[in-house]
């Protein structure tokens, strides 16, 4: 489409601003940060969504205040007695060097709330020996090994090394059915990003002005305007959609 402007300057015709820079929805900052990325991670959602960050931290701190206690079940399978002088409560109280049970709970509950799964590695000084330390492993560094029976082991990626451990050497927890709590929000943000992309591309690929013709002469005579349009159409119009608008 071309414009003919009579007596005066035409309006400024610039590029359409990207929808990501002008979007003011509730996920504006997050979606702007995802420009050019194809994968949304739960870690990014937690760090960029204020509501998610606040709720996860509130639940995490509340659950971390609950004590981890050790009990020994009775012979009847129902009664229990708390144990204190034992390797298990000492391990829970000091899971690894210079860290407490609070650190263990924070690390594991965080992964459970954000990723839907968590794992602590039982470090044993030798095969068959009781674990000496419990190392919480960030879930993104863990890969479950599965077959038709379910999980049969875990691959742990630390630095450049890969360590394979059996379920007996892991404390593994997961949300119901293994679905991360942030999965519904992840799907919503993905749809929102797709909708904004569609709007942006719709504007970018819409009708745009190819040329602007200006004149200082007032063209008020309709036949003269029609004659001007008829003269310009064969030169600048491109098919039935390349019409010339006279203003």
PDB file of C-alpha atoms in Angstrom, residues 18-21 23-25 27-28 31-32 35 189-202:
ATOM      1  CA  UNK A  18       8.301  -5.826  19.363  1.00  0.00           C
ATOM      2  CA  UNK A  19       5.586  -7.112  21.651  1.00  0.00           C
ATOM      3  CA  UNK A  20       8.174  -8.340  24.143  1.00  0.00           C
ATOM      4  CA  UNK A  21       9.427  -4.833  24.849  1.00  0.00           C
ATOM      5  CA  UNK A  23       4.226  -6.285  27.011  1.00  0.00           C
ATOM      6  CA  UNK A  24       3.019  -5.347  30.504  1.00  0.00           C
ATOM      7  CA  UNK A  25       1.362  -8.590  31.601  1.00  0.00           C
ATOM      8  CA  UNK A  27       4.937 -12.362  33.245  1.00  0.00           C
ATOM      9  CA  UNK A  28       6.537  -9.438  31.442  1.00  0.00           C
ATOM     10  CA  UNK A  31       9.062 -13.603  29.071  1.00  0.00           C
ATOM     11  CA  UNK A  32      11.479 -10.818  28.178  1.00  0.00           C
ATOM     12  CA  UNK A  35      13.605 -14.105  24.337  1.00  0.00           C
ATOM     13  CA  UNK A 189       3.906 -19.485  30.526  1.00  0.00           C
ATOM     14  CA  UNK A 190       4.706 -21.473  27.390  1.00  0.00           C
ATOM     15  CA  UNK A 191       1.224 -20.753  26.007  1.00  0.00           C
ATOM     16  CA  UNK A 192       1.544 -17.089  26.997  1.00  0.00           C
ATOM     17  CA  UNK A 193       4.884 -16.827  25.232  1.00  0.00           C
ATOM     18  CA  UNK A 194       3.388 -18.439  22.128  1.00  0.00           C
ATOM     19  CA  UNK A 195       0.453 -16.011  22.168  1.00  0.00           C
ATOM     20  CA  UNK A 196       2.776 -13.009  22.375  1.00  0.00           C
ATOM     21  CA  UNK A 197       4.916 -14.405  19.549  1.00  0.00           C
ATOM     22  CA  UNK A 198       1.768 -14.778  17.452  1.00  0.00           C
ATOM     23  CA  UNK A 199       0.746 -11.159  18.140  1.00  0.00           C
ATOM     24  CA  UNK A 200       4.231  -9.884  17.342  1.00  0.00           C
ATOM     25  CA  UNK A 201       4.459 -11.808  14.081  1.00  0.00           C
ATOM     26  CA  UNK A 202       0.927 -10.799  13.149  1.00  0.00           C
TER      27      UNK A 202
END
